[in-house]
């Protein structure tokens, strides 16, 4: 079960537009370099060409030609169905022409459920609310409504502002004042990055008791990476303990040991093991093993974190499966783990724990 | 030589009370999870059942049943004697019904020496001192007396306050004022967490020239882990250079590379390699190898960090021994180290350096 | 191509003076320990004795005796020529009796080019300028002149002040005031550590469009290591994006994953993979693999970082070559990379990218 991903693009891609989707960068690659020369690029070239009938490690040009030959729909179907993922939890809060959960499920012949991005929800409410009072009332209603259908909320508060947010819920007066300032200053579609309002939507989500996914580790590409260290979430985590809402720390890397620590200390915290593997490719087993140091084995969740390219869903799933096999297999071979325990833990990380946390039957 | 551990519990344990001792957490494990599903839990199930006559990886229920069948005393004896540890340095500053050095030595058929925890010493002095003047005089005398019999002092100043303490010793007026405030506010047994007094007891210990062990890496379970990064100790370390007192950085993980860096730069700093291994289990060799990057080989000390369960002494020793064999063995096999150097370094880390630092003949 | 190193000492060395050059420490090694018992010391004993006709892992005393028998010149020639390095980029800004690029090239039978250290350049200009106005004019002229002959600038602003410098160029009034204060206070040879002037020289170098190398990771030996975390450079990096000047983050370790992240996000940022390997010896492959997680493969540069001892150039080159072979070889064996890609990436890291960045034909 892919516990965090996005839809895929509906448009045909050329070499340049495909390449640009392989990483989050500030500006195009340096002259003389290509984003295909990254762990993600190499992993795509390893795992995806065979699903489209080419040999592994086909050149980017050859792969893109074959992809266009099949067409974006057929290539997407083959890739998604080849990933082995049977349930996708889809964050629908990204801009761009991406497939929604229904269309993704159909293409993949799989299940898909929605994750609601809190900041987009608030922005959409702001677009249609005339006053501070109506904005706040509509926001509360929108969160309630979303909680009835979505499987989780997700927040990019860390990406927008850094994770060093005051841990307690802001007071009603503070929230009204911040909403007034924000609504007065923004145009339609304007981004939510005010720290008081970010905290307000986070706490609204906590009250819903739906699991809340928090982006940590890398933030916006050009932002200081230490501003999204999950250790900065500690006080918020402590403030939300015992309220019945689980927190899922997404990404984590290069602070995945800190995320694992929080998952070890707090009963309601879970660590994502997936997206980091897509970024680190041939190093996936090493990174996964680092997550498995401190995180209890029932507190780790798989995701691909993929967005835009079905290749990233494939790579997320393949790297995870291979890394998990290699890491647990080595521990069994050394006698450190029993084979039965390894099988059981693999099942938990790949799907069992996600079923429990997201209450999916 | 286990250069840092605690005594073991004298009471029989059930499945739940045993499990609770496997990790430092905020609250019980999440519903549907167990602390046995951690690296520490798996390591206990690997190494301890055979010492009690069971197969490795016995289930927790089966292991606990066998442990109760033998009784806590006999099980403790078998476990401690099976650990291969011949000298225990025991921090006697934890609350709870734990065996002291003498009783531990007897059960383990080994040597044991005392490490005095500074904060508890100050609290005990405060319990019996009527005035600020008598508190400070009695504290100075208590530190002197402890230095005559103990092998080291240890401090949890980082756990209580974070490691970002002002590096210089506080002035006498400051200390008197802080002591006055603390004594007036506290009830009997009240914890020492005032930063001025924490610095005062640290500097009292430095003046004794006994080695001083500082907790770094993980702090209190719910506290921000970056507040106990040993890098924060740098200015204190520099302030204590050349005074004749060695500093031992305990735990370190996940900042063990920072602790190793300090051990590499400052002649009087040592890095603990032990407790991190108990937390990371099957990853012990990888974590030990990271410590061995920057720390000079004569500046690394083994410990189990065990508290309460003799199983943790066993796991600490077994994981360390296996990890050291594997890491150094691989370097010898690759030709990076000579076999003679590897044997010599293994001897230093396992016991030789601790004998020198703690002046144990 | 060694993209960052220094010259070698011209004087004969004894056991103690040689040992002191193996690490950057505060004070001599602890009694009972030696700096030969470090990863660097073991790597020197592995790789260098055979180049002087001894067996690997010869004792320090035996190695030093053989070195003196050959004489510093002949030993230096054999070592440098045995390193396999064909081009040295030499930072000439260290004090001490070190060979310059010409002499190094001659001893090594290789090419050598100069890297100009900005802080030393500013200090030399200050030594010969009478007024603030002449200092600033002469500094501008000196940077222009250096840019015409050197292949790069390097800065130790992080070592002098920490990397948390204000990211924007200081205004002219600020610079004049800071220069006035500094010139009035300093004696001849006085160090530049004023943050305004450090930023002024950095921005002067940026304007030259020559690549700018920034020391990150370890700073001065006794300084807090987190003050030189390359993540602190993020805002400066963003401020210099698109100006046509490449930034090269030197060292990085233990924050090499942060340096790799910046190289992945910003087109004009490159990560050094070399000096960290010399410090970590038998762990070089593991550290290099961590750099290869996030850094695009065309954004990584080899260096030895060697200073004073030609043994460090040897060890830098040997460890790098072996680590690269081992890491890429394992990925090819696992099927994660193709053999052709591995060969191509090895060529980029070892020399190709440096040729491009430093415009060396």
PDB file of N, CA and C in Angstrom, chain B residues 238-268:
ATOM      1  N   UNK B 238      36.088  22.800  25.534  1.00  0.00           N
ATOM      2  CA  UNK B 238      37.274  23.638  25.378  1.00  0.00           C
ATOM      3  C   UNK B 238      37.645  24.277  26.712  1.00  0.00           C
ATOM      4  N   UNK B 239      36.612  24.665  27.478  1.00  0.00           N
ATOM      5  CA  UNK B 239      36.875  25.315  28.767  1.00  0.00           C
ATOM      6  C   UNK B 239      37.533  24.367  29.764  1.00  0.00           C
ATOM      7  N   UNK B 240      37.332  23.064  29.594  1.00  0.00           N
ATOM      8  CA  UNK B 240      37.887  22.098  30.554  1.00  0.00           C
ATOM      9  C   UNK B 240      39.176  21.450  30.061  1.00  0.00           C
ATOM     10  N   UNK B 241      39.648  21.877  28.883  1.00  0.00           N
ATOM     11  CA  UNK B 241      40.866  21.265  28.330  1.00  0.00           C
ATOM     12  C   UNK B 241      42.065  21.587  29.209  1.00  0.00           C
ATOM     13  N   UNK B 242      42.924  20.607  29.392  1.00  0.00           N
ATOM     14  CA  UNK B 242      44.176  20.839  30.100  1.00  0.00           C
ATOM     15  C   UNK B 242      44.046  20.874  31.614  1.00  0.00           C
ATOM     16  N   UNK B 243      42.867  20.612  32.158  1.00  0.00           N
ATOM     17  CA  UNK B 243      42.683  20.655  33.607  1.00  0.00           C
ATOM     18  C   UNK B 243      42.935  19.299  34.259  1.00  0.00           C
ATOM     19  N   UNK B 244      43.173  18.259  33.460  1.00  0.00           N
ATOM     20  CA  UNK B 244      43.482  16.959  34.056  1.00  0.00           C
ATOM     21  C   UNK B 244      42.275  16.059  34.227  1.00  0.00           C
ATOM     22  N   UNK B 245      41.107  16.524  33.818  1.00  0.00           N
ATOM     23  CA  UNK B 245      39.895  15.711  33.948  1.00  0.00           C
ATOM     24  C   UNK B 245      39.451  15.229  32.579  1.00  0.00           C
ATOM     25  N   UNK B 246      39.257  13.926  32.444  1.00  0.00           N
ATOM     26  CA  UNK B 246      38.769  13.384  31.174  1.00  0.00           C
ATOM     27  C   UNK B 246      37.252  13.466  31.122  1.00  0.00           C
ATOM     28  N   UNK B 247      36.727  13.749  29.933  1.00  0.00           N
ATOM     29  CA  UNK B 247      35.285  13.765  29.703  1.00  0.00           C
ATOM     30  C   UNK B 247      34.914  12.574  28.828  1.00  0.00           C
ATOM     31  N   UNK B 248      33.872  11.850  29.214  1.00  0.00           N
ATOM     32  CA  UNK B 248      33.403  10.705  28.435  1.00  0.00           C
ATOM     33  C   UNK B 248      31.989  11.020  27.950  1.00  0.00           C
ATOM     34  N   UNK B 249      31.812  11.064  26.628  1.00  0.00           N
ATOM     35  CA  UNK B 249      30.494  11.363  26.070  1.00  0.00           C
ATOM     36  C   UNK B 249      29.708  10.066  25.938  1.00  0.00           C
ATOM     37  N   UNK B 250      28.654   9.929  26.731  1.00  0.00           N
ATOM     38  CA  UNK B 250      27.859   8.696  26.716  1.00  0.00           C
ATOM     39  C   UNK B 250      26.844   8.710  25.569  1.00  0.00           C
ATOM     40  N   UNK B 251      26.530   7.498  25.060  1.00  0.00           N
ATOM     41  CA  UNK B 251      25.474   7.303  24.049  1.00  0.00           C
ATOM     42  C   UNK B 251      25.825   7.946  22.708  1.00  0.00           C
ATOM     43  N   UNK B 252      25.557   9.263  22.573  1.00  0.00           N
ATOM     44  CA  UNK B 252      25.934   9.945  21.338  1.00  0.00           C
ATOM     45  C   UNK B 252      24.920   9.801  20.224  1.00  0.00           C
ATOM     46  N   UNK B 253      24.558   8.577  19.882  1.00  0.00           N
ATOM     47  CA  UNK B 253      23.632   8.302  18.785  1.00  0.00           C
ATOM     48  C   UNK B 253      22.355   9.101  18.940  1.00  0.00           C
ATOM     49  N   UNK B 254      21.742   9.709  17.901  1.00  0.00           N
ATOM     50  CA  UNK B 254      22.177   9.662  16.497  1.00  0.00           C
ATOM     51  C   UNK B 254      23.232  10.695  16.138  1.00  0.00           C
ATOM     52  N   UNK B 255      23.853  11.291  17.152  1.00  0.00           N
ATOM     53  CA  UNK B 255      24.912  12.287  16.905  1.00  0.00           C
ATOM     54  C   UNK B 255      26.281  11.693  17.219  1.00  0.00           C
ATOM     55  N   UNK B 256      26.426  10.367  17.021  1.00  0.00           N
ATOM     56  CA  UNK B 256      27.678   9.713  17.396  1.00  0.00           C
ATOM     57  C   UNK B 256      28.855  10.205  16.570  1.00  0.00           C
ATOM     58  N   UNK B 257      28.603  10.655  15.326  1.00  0.00           N
ATOM     59  CA  UNK B 257      29.721  11.209  14.558  1.00  0.00           C
ATOM     60  C   UNK B 257      30.202  12.525  15.174  1.00  0.00           C
ATOM     61  N   UNK B 258      29.315  13.282  15.793  1.00  0.00           N
ATOM     62  CA  UNK B 258      29.731  14.511  16.458  1.00  0.00           C
ATOM     63  C   UNK B 258      30.543  14.188  17.709  1.00  0.00           C
ATOM     64  N   UNK B 259      30.100  13.186  18.452  1.00  0.00           N
ATOM     65  CA  UNK B 259      30.856  12.775  19.641  1.00  0.00           C
ATOM     66  C   UNK B 259      32.244  12.281  19.228  1.00  0.00           C
ATOM     67  N   UNK B 260      32.293  11.507  18.143  1.00  0.00           N
ATOM     68  CA  UNK B 260      33.578  10.996  17.660  1.00  0.00           C
ATOM     69  C   UNK B 260      34.485  12.144  17.225  1.00  0.00           C
ATOM     70  N   UNK B 261      33.904  13.164  16.619  1.00  0.00           N
ATOM     71  CA  UNK B 261      34.685  14.345  16.217  1.00  0.00           C
ATOM     72  C   UNK B 261      35.327  14.998  17.436  1.00  0.00           C
ATOM     73  N   UNK B 262      34.552  15.180  18.505  1.00  0.00           N
ATOM     74  CA  UNK B 262      35.112  15.805  19.711  1.00  0.00           C
ATOM     75  C   UNK B 262      36.217  14.935  20.305  1.00  0.00           C
ATOM     76  N   UNK B 263      36.029  13.616  20.291  1.00  0.00           N
ATOM     77  CA  UNK B 263      37.071  12.717  20.797  1.00  0.00           C
ATOM     78  C   UNK B 263      38.329  12.809  19.946  1.00  0.00           C
ATOM     79  N   UNK B 264      38.148  13.130  18.665  1.00  0.00           N
ATOM     80  CA  UNK B 264      39.308  13.259  17.781  1.00  0.00           C
ATOM     81  C   UNK B 264      40.049  14.564  17.970  1.00  0.00           C
ATOM     82  N   UNK B 265      39.345  15.606  18.312  1.00  0.00           N
ATOM     83  CA  UNK B 265      39.957  16.939  18.391  1.00  0.00           C
ATOM     84  C   UNK B 265      40.562  17.214  19.760  1.00  0.00           C
ATOM     85  N   UNK B 266      39.885  16.793  20.823  1.00  0.00           N
ATOM     86  CA  UNK B 266      40.315  17.159  22.180  1.00  0.00           C
ATOM     87  C   UNK B 266      40.969  15.980  22.893  1.00  0.00           C
ATOM     88  N   UNK B 267      42.191  16.164  23.373  1.00  0.00           N
ATOM     89  CA  UNK B 267      42.879  15.057  24.051  1.00  0.00           C
ATOM     90  C   UNK B 267      42.095  14.475  25.226  1.00  0.00           C
ATOM     91  N   UNK B 268      41.302  15.275  25.930  1.00  0.00           N
ATOM     92  CA  UNK B 268      40.671  14.773  27.165  1.00  0.00           C
ATOM     93  C   UNK B 268      39.248  14.265  26.934  1.00  0.00           C
TER      94      UNK B 268
END
